[in-house]
mmCIF file of C-alpha atoms and ligand atoms in Angstrom:
data_model
loop_
_atom_site.group_PDB
_atom_site.id
_atom_site.type_symbol
_atom_site.label_atom_id
_atom_site.label_comp_id
_atom_site.label_asym_id
_atom_site.label_seq_id
_atom_site.Cartn_x
_atom_site.Cartn_y
_atom_site.Cartn_z
ATOM 1 C CA MET A 48 103.325 31.072 95.308
ATOM 2 C CA PRO A 49 106.423 30.446 93.119
ATOM 3 C CA ALA A 50 109.848 30.504 94.720
ATOM 4 C CA GLN A 51 110.903 33.989 93.435
ATOM 5 C CA GLY A 52 114.020 34.097 95.554
ATOM 6 C CA LYS A 53 112.484 33.187 98.931
ATOM 7 C CA LYS A 54 113.857 29.894 100.241
ATOM 8 C CA ILE A 55 111.242 27.133 100.298
ATOM 9 C CA THR A 56 111.635 24.783 103.248
ATOM 10 C CA ALA A 57 109.950 21.716 104.680
ATOM 11 C CA VAL A 58 108.445 24.008 107.312
ATOM 12 C CA SER A 59 107.060 26.551 104.832
ATOM 13 C CA LEU A 60 105.640 23.760 102.671
ATOM 14 C CA ARG A 61 103.953 22.127 105.672
ATOM 15 C CA GLU A 62 102.400 25.497 106.564
ATOM 16 C CA ARG A 63 100.793 25.724 103.127
ATOM 17 C CA LYS A 64 98.312 22.957 103.972
ATOM 18 C CA GLY A 65 94.825 24.334 103.614
ATOM 19 C CA GLN A 66 95.996 27.675 102.165
ATOM 20 C CA GLY A 67 94.878 26.816 98.619
ATOM 21 C CA ASP A 68 98.385 27.618 97.368
ATOM 22 C CA LYS A 69 99.272 24.597 95.202
ATOM 23 C CA ILE A 70 102.742 23.099 95.595
ATOM 24 C CA VAL A 71 104.715 22.580 92.381
ATOM 25 C CA ALA A 72 107.320 19.816 92.274
ATOM 26 C CA VAL A 73 109.401 18.401 89.445
ATOM 27 C CA THR A 74 112.233 15.912 89.262
ATOM 28 C CA ALA A 75 115.753 16.874 88.198
ATOM 29 C CA TYR A 76 118.947 14.866 88.302
ATOM 30 C CA ASP A 77 121.699 17.311 87.417
ATOM 31 C CA VAL A 78 122.738 20.910 87.860
ATOM 32 C CA ALA A 79 121.471 22.216 84.493
ATOM 33 C CA PHE A 80 117.871 21.109 84.869
ATOM 34 C CA ALA A 81 117.747 21.736 88.629
ATOM 35 C CA ARG A 82 118.835 25.332 87.938
ATOM 36 C CA LEU A 83 116.221 25.786 85.192
ATOM 37 C CA ALA A 84 113.460 24.429 87.444
ATOM 38 C CA ASP A 85 114.638 26.640 90.298
ATOM 39 C CA ARG A 86 114.718 29.711 88.058
ATOM 40 C CA ALA A 87 111.217 28.872 86.774
ATOM 41 C CA GLY A 88 109.981 29.093 90.351
ATOM 42 C CA VAL A 89 109.069 25.490 91.138
ATOM 43 C CA ASP A 90 108.763 24.852 94.855
ATOM 44 C CA ILE A 91 110.400 21.424 95.056
ATOM 45 C CA VAL A 92 113.178 19.821 93.026
ATOM 46 C CA LEU A 93 112.999 16.078 93.602
ATOM 47 C CA VAL A 94 116.022 13.949 92.823
ATOM 48 C CA GLY A 95 113.850 10.913 92.232
ATOM 49 C CA ASP A 96 115.061 7.347 91.989
ATOM 50 C CA SER A 97 113.124 7.481 88.694
ATOM 51 C CA LEU A 98 116.603 8.356 87.434
ATOM 52 C CA GLY A 99 117.120 4.612 87.223
ATOM 53 C CA MET A 100 114.596 4.570 84.388
ATOM 54 C CA VAL A 101 114.862 7.970 82.684
ATOM 55 C CA VAL A 102 118.622 8.549 83.060
ATOM 56 C CA GLN A 103 120.054 5.024 83.294
ATOM 57 C CA GLY A 104 117.517 3.315 80.997
ATOM 58 C CA GLN A 105 116.659 0.510 83.417
ATOM 59 C CA SER A 106 113.204 -1.075 83.509
ATOM 60 C CA SER A 107 112.537 -0.153 87.151
ATOM 61 C CA THR A 108 113.963 1.922 89.997
ATOM 62 C CA LEU A 109 115.189 -1.150 91.887
ATOM 63 C CA PRO A 110 118.834 -1.208 90.708
ATOM 64 C CA VAL A 111 119.518 2.402 91.795
ATOM 65 C CA THR A 112 122.183 2.575 94.504
ATOM 66 C CA LEU A 113 122.684 4.962 97.381
ATOM 67 C CA ASP A 114 125.995 6.098 95.853
ATOM 68 C CA GLU A 115 124.161 7.008 92.638
ATOM 69 C CA MET A 116 121.552 8.990 94.566
ATOM 70 C CA VAL A 117 124.300 10.857 96.439
ATOM 71 C CA TYR A 118 126.049 11.627 93.134
ATOM 72 C CA HIS A 119 122.922 13.015 91.424
ATOM 73 C CA SER A 120 121.803 14.835 94.552
ATOM 74 C CA ARG A 121 125.123 16.616 94.853
ATOM 75 C CA ALA A 122 124.900 17.687 91.208
ATOM 76 C CA ALA A 123 121.289 18.909 91.480
ATOM 77 C CA ALA A 124 122.022 20.713 94.760
ATOM 78 C CA ARG A 125 124.466 22.987 92.938
ATOM 79 C CA GLY A 126 121.608 24.237 90.736
ATOM 80 C CA VAL A 127 119.068 24.909 93.440
ATOM 81 C CA SER A 128 118.802 28.093 95.404
ATOM 82 C CA ALA A 129 115.197 28.951 96.315
ATOM 83 C CA ALA A 130 113.563 25.585 95.675
ATOM 84 C CA HIS A 131 113.448 22.855 98.317
ATOM 85 C CA LEU A 132 115.667 19.864 97.458
ATOM 86 C CA VAL A 133 114.198 16.435 98.235
ATOM 87 C CA VAL A 134 116.076 13.220 97.516
ATOM 88 C CA ASP A 135 114.701 9.696 97.220
ATOM 89 C CA MET A 136 115.991 6.898 99.421
ATOM 90 C CA PRO A 137 116.654 4.059 96.959
ATOM 91 C CA PHE A 138 115.364 0.499 97.177
ATOM 92 C CA MET A 139 116.821 -1.526 100.078
ATOM 93 C CA SER A 140 118.596 1.452 101.609
ATOM 94 C CA TYR A 141 115.952 1.515 104.368
ATOM 95 C CA GLN A 142 113.699 -1.547 104.140
ATOM 96 C CA ALA A 143 115.932 -3.979 106.058
ATOM 97 C CA SER A 144 116.326 -1.956 109.251
ATOM 98 C CA VAL A 145 115.776 1.440 110.831
ATOM 99 C CA GLU A 146 119.560 1.737 111.284
ATOM 100 C CA ASP A 147 120.139 1.230 107.544
ATOM 101 C CA GLY A 148 117.585 3.969 106.856
ATOM 102 C CA MET A 149 119.194 6.376 109.330
ATOM 103 C CA HIS A 150 122.636 5.908 107.766
ATOM 104 C CA ALA A 151 121.293 6.197 104.199
ATOM 105 C CA ALA A 152 119.363 9.384 104.953
ATOM 106 C CA GLY A 153 122.422 10.768 106.730
ATOM 107 C CA ARG A 154 124.532 10.277 103.613
ATOM 108 C CA LEU A 155 121.947 11.975 101.395
ATOM 109 C CA MET A 156 121.910 14.994 103.725
ATOM 110 C CA LYS A 157 125.659 15.170 104.513
ATOM 111 C CA GLU A 158 127.138 14.208 101.136
ATOM 112 C CA GLY A 159 124.257 14.875 98.751
ATOM 113 C CA GLY A 160 123.115 18.256 100.078
ATOM 114 C CA ALA A 161 119.521 17.033 100.464
ATOM 115 C CA GLU A 162 117.165 19.203 102.493
ATOM 116 C CA ALA A 163 114.728 16.323 103.012
ATOM 117 C CA VAL A 164 114.455 12.667 102.059
ATOM 118 C CA LYS A 165 111.544 10.791 100.510
ATOM 119 C CA LEU A 166 110.768 7.147 101.165
ATOM 120 C CA GLU A 167 108.033 4.778 100.046
ATOM 121 C CA GLY A 168 105.545 2.928 102.207
ATOM 122 C CA GLY A 169 102.976 3.429 104.955
ATOM 123 C CA GLU A 170 102.789 1.868 108.392
ATOM 124 C CA GLU A 171 105.877 -0.278 107.738
ATOM 125 C CA VAL A 172 108.118 2.807 107.549
ATOM 126 C CA ALA A 173 106.466 4.828 110.345
ATOM 127 C CA GLU A 174 109.112 3.959 112.955
ATOM 128 C CA LEU A 175 111.908 5.028 110.602
ATOM 129 C CA VAL A 176 110.089 8.283 109.822
ATOM 130 C CA ARG A 177 109.833 9.004 113.568
ATOM 131 C CA ARG A 178 113.533 8.368 114.106
ATOM 132 C CA LEU A 179 114.585 10.481 111.106
ATOM 133 C CA VAL A 180 112.415 13.399 112.187
ATOM 134 C CA CYS A 181 113.869 13.113 115.725
ATOM 135 C CA ALA A 182 117.325 13.308 114.167
ATOM 136 C CA GLY A 183 116.372 16.548 112.390
ATOM 137 C CA ILE A 184 115.764 15.092 108.931
ATOM 138 C CA PRO A 185 112.520 16.201 107.253
ATOM 139 C CA VAL A 186 110.754 13.265 105.593
ATOM 140 C CA MET A 187 108.369 13.233 102.645
ATOM 141 C CA GLY A 188 106.197 10.113 102.465
ATOM 142 C CA HIS A 189 105.035 8.282 99.341
ATOM 143 C CA VAL A 190 102.008 5.960 99.148
ATOM 144 C CA GLY A 191 99.834 4.424 96.438
ATOM 145 C CA MET A 192 101.643 2.931 93.471
ATOM 146 C CA THR A 193 105.090 2.967 95.067
ATOM 147 C CA PRO A 194 107.500 2.016 92.238
ATOM 148 C CA GLN A 195 109.936 0.161 94.519
ATOM 149 C CA SER A 196 107.123 -2.398 95.026
ATOM 150 C CA VAL A 197 106.560 -2.877 91.294
ATOM 151 C CA HIS A 198 106.988 -6.642 91.516
ATOM 152 C CA LYS A 199 104.543 -6.920 94.417
ATOM 153 C CA PHE A 200 101.986 -5.009 92.320
ATOM 154 C CA GLY A 201 102.669 -7.049 89.165
ATOM 155 C CA GLY A 202 103.609 -3.922 87.203
ATOM 156 C CA PHE A 203 103.260 -0.132 87.377
ATOM 157 C CA LYS A 204 99.508 -0.390 87.924
ATOM 158 C CA LEU A 205 96.959 1.963 89.446
ATOM 159 C CA GLN A 206 96.500 1.069 93.133
ATOM 160 C CA GLY A 207 93.541 1.626 95.464
ATOM 161 C CA ARG A 208 90.773 0.517 93.136
ATOM 162 C CA THR A 209 89.445 -2.114 95.541
ATOM 163 C CA GLU A 210 88.072 -1.043 98.906
ATOM 164 C CA ALA A 211 90.688 -3.142 100.737
ATOM 165 C CA GLN A 212 93.538 -1.506 98.801
ATOM 166 C CA ALA A 213 92.043 1.944 99.316
ATOM 167 C CA ARG A 214 91.801 1.414 103.107
ATOM 168 C CA THR A 215 95.427 0.195 103.267
ATOM 169 C CA ILE A 216 96.631 3.263 101.355
ATOM 170 C CA ALA A 217 94.566 5.646 103.510
ATOM 171 C CA ALA A 218 95.824 3.943 106.702
ATOM 172 C CA GLY A 219 99.382 4.276 105.409
ATOM 173 C CA ALA A 220 98.869 7.996 104.766
ATOM 174 C CA HIS A 221 97.566 8.484 108.322
ATOM 175 C CA ALA A 222 100.464 6.490 109.780
ATOM 176 C CA LEU A 223 102.948 8.687 107.898
ATOM 177 C CA ALA A 224 101.256 11.881 109.086
ATOM 178 C CA ASP A 225 101.245 10.595 112.697
ATOM 179 C CA ALA A 226 104.928 9.694 112.380
ATOM 180 C CA GLY A 227 105.798 13.266 111.367
ATOM 181 C CA VAL A 228 106.164 13.577 107.585
ATOM 182 C CA TYR A 229 105.841 17.178 106.402
ATOM 183 C CA ALA A 230 104.258 16.163 103.056
ATOM 184 C CA MET A 231 103.505 13.022 101.105
ATOM 185 C CA VAL A 232 103.341 11.917 97.493
ATOM 186 C CA LEU A 233 100.195 10.110 96.357
ATOM 187 C CA GLU A 234 101.014 8.156 93.197
ATOM 188 C CA SER A 235 98.646 6.504 90.704
ATOM 189 C CA ILE A 236 95.507 6.159 92.783
ATOM 190 C CA PRO A 237 91.907 7.082 91.915
ATOM 191 C CA ALA A 238 91.220 10.821 92.145
ATOM 192 C CA ALA A 239 88.426 10.277 94.691
ATOM 193 C CA LEU A 240 90.769 8.398 97.055
ATOM 194 C CA ALA A 241 93.400 11.141 96.713
ATOM 195 C CA GLU A 242 90.723 13.730 97.500
ATOM 196 C CA GLU A 243 89.653 11.763 100.590
ATOM 197 C CA ILE A 244 93.245 11.431 101.869
ATOM 198 C CA THR A 245 94.005 15.087 101.107
ATOM 199 C CA ALA A 246 90.993 16.179 103.171
ATOM 200 C CA ALA A 247 91.897 13.846 106.039
ATOM 201 C CA VAL A 248 95.649 14.318 106.586
ATOM 202 C CA PRO A 249 97.145 17.446 108.181
ATOM 203 C CA VAL A 250 100.084 17.686 105.748
ATOM 204 C CA PRO A 251 100.192 18.583 102.046
ATOM 205 C CA THR A 252 99.631 15.817 99.517
ATOM 206 C CA ILE A 253 101.522 15.976 96.232
ATOM 207 C CA GLY A 254 99.918 13.977 93.461
ATOM 208 C CA ILE A 255 101.170 12.181 90.389
ATOM 209 C CA GLY A 256 98.445 10.314 88.571
ATOM 210 C CA ALA A 257 96.199 11.095 91.549
ATOM 211 C CA GLY A 258 93.839 13.709 90.105
ATOM 212 C CA PRO A 259 93.413 17.436 90.688
ATOM 213 C CA CYS A 260 92.435 17.568 94.379
ATOM 214 C CA CYS A 261 95.895 17.069 95.900
ATOM 215 C CA ASP A 262 97.641 20.032 97.540
ATOM 216 C CA GLY A 263 100.297 19.936 94.836
ATOM 217 C CA GLN A 264 101.544 18.048 91.800
ATOM 218 C CA VAL A 265 104.815 16.425 90.797
ATOM 219 C CA LEU A 266 105.974 15.288 87.362
ATOM 220 C CA VAL A 267 109.068 13.523 86.108
ATOM 221 C CA MET A 268 110.920 16.175 84.069
ATOM 222 C CA HIS A 269 111.378 13.856 81.085
ATOM 223 C CA ASP A 270 107.588 13.480 80.795
ATOM 224 C CA LEU A 271 106.932 17.213 81.232
ATOM 225 C CA LEU A 272 109.582 18.224 78.703
ATOM 226 C CA GLY A 273 108.828 15.483 76.161
ATOM 227 C CA LEU A 274 112.414 14.237 76.303
ATOM 228 C CA ASP A 275 111.323 10.795 75.118
ATOM 229 C CA PRO A 276 109.142 11.442 72.049
ATOM 230 C CA ASP A 277 107.781 7.883 72.219
ATOM 231 C CA TRP A 278 106.644 7.903 75.862
ATOM 232 C CA SER A 279 103.722 9.861 77.261
ATOM 233 C CA PRO A 280 101.857 8.426 80.259
ATOM 234 C CA ARG A 281 98.175 9.355 80.556
ATOM 235 C CA PHE A 282 98.653 11.272 83.820
ATOM 236 C CA ALA A 283 101.453 13.490 82.491
ATOM 237 C CA ARG A 284 101.200 16.606 80.358
ATOM 238 C CA ARG A 285 103.921 17.664 77.939
ATOM 239 C CA TYR A 286 104.848 21.334 78.126
ATOM 240 C CA ALA A 287 107.583 21.051 75.490
ATOM 241 C CA GLU A 288 108.903 18.722 72.812
ATOM 242 C CA LEU A 289 112.560 18.852 73.805
ATOM 243 C CA GLY A 290 113.188 15.304 72.589
ATOM 244 C CA ARG A 291 112.206 16.185 69.039
ATOM 245 C CA ALA A 292 114.022 19.540 69.267
ATOM 246 C CA ALA A 293 117.208 17.803 70.461
ATOM 247 C CA GLU A 294 117.018 15.197 67.703
ATOM 248 C CA LYS A 295 116.606 17.998 65.136
ATOM 249 C CA ALA A 296 119.574 19.885 66.608
ATOM 250 C CA PHE A 297 121.816 16.786 66.521
ATOM 251 C CA ALA A 298 120.792 16.127 62.907
ATOM 252 C CA GLY A 299 121.488 19.761 61.940
ATOM 253 C CA TYR A 300 124.925 19.606 63.546
ATOM 254 C CA ALA A 301 125.737 16.304 61.813
ATOM 255 C CA ALA A 302 124.653 17.702 58.437
ATOM 256 C CA ASP A 303 126.758 20.865 58.901
ATOM 257 C CA VAL A 304 129.886 18.906 59.896
ATOM 258 C CA ARG A 305 129.493 16.514 56.975
ATOM 259 C CA ALA A 306 128.943 19.382 54.516
ATOM 260 C CA GLY A 307 131.906 21.358 55.875
ATOM 261 C CA ARG A 308 129.624 24.193 57.109
ATOM 262 C CA PHE A 309 130.761 23.817 60.734
ATOM 263 C CA PRO A 310 132.936 25.327 62.042
ATOM 264 C CA SER A 311 132.916 28.582 60.075
ATOM 265 C CA LYS A 312 135.749 31.145 60.065
ATOM 266 C CA LYS A 313 133.962 33.029 62.859
ATOM 267 C CA GLU A 314 133.904 29.864 64.919
ATOM 268 C CA SER A 315 137.637 29.266 64.436
ATOM 269 C CA PHE A 316 140.734 30.931 65.936
ATOM 270 C CA SER A 317 143.339 32.708 63.809
HETATM 271 O O1 KIV B 68 111.271 8.849 91.651
HETATM 272 C C1 KIV B 68 110.477 9.746 91.359
HETATM 273 O O2 KIV B 68 110.677 10.514 90.413
HETATM 274 C C2 KIV B 68 109.273 9.884 92.173
HETATM 275 C C3 KIV B 68 108.182 10.748 91.643
HETATM 276 C C4 KIV B 68 107.514 10.095 90.493
HETATM 277 C C5 KIV B 68 107.216 11.120 92.696
HETATM 278 O O3 KIV B 68 109.188 9.285 93.190
#
């Protein structure tokens, strides 16, 4: 069910497992788009570390800092009212030690206004997940093609095609569920593996490039809105062509200024 004014929480999302009520998530990185997504009734606004690529123009999410995540989270939080605000823990803010992860998550909640944090990995992050949940911080997991491990994977490649990979991903999903995540993202894995994990874990799965059988779906807003006219991954669907519309608007404005058509008398003060 869309947000429609009722606050969506980690608890209410967790309770939707098995109800057949698909969870809708989208990324946003600032107040304007977070507010639009919230008003459209999406359940989850994710301040993803994908901002390193789609906002900062970097080739991976690795350079994103905790300060940058706090900054974008704080901005997006001002646009969200009913939707649940989840914020990514950036690369190396939690991998070196549980203490690092506790402090990083604390900053995202205290300074960024996050209502939950998301981190990547399976069994290797289970202890941190346990500690965060004990401290009152809801955690969303993320397994499959986890972008912070892009160099380990040799690129942004589908994971879980071999039986060994599939078993590692499934074991990671179980470890996360046992550790107390309230939901988990399954990214770029075969649809059949996502279906198997979704049937086996007691918390909602939210897919991206993981087929239709997950309990919900998430998309990067730039892909959904067509903000980059030259980029369209196979797993995404464009619901608008805002990139082309923006280019046209900029060109129209430039033409009007150059021709002396803007500003008009009505757009000027006497
Ligand atoms: O960073 C991000 O936007 C994400 C989603 C793709 C799930 O992690």
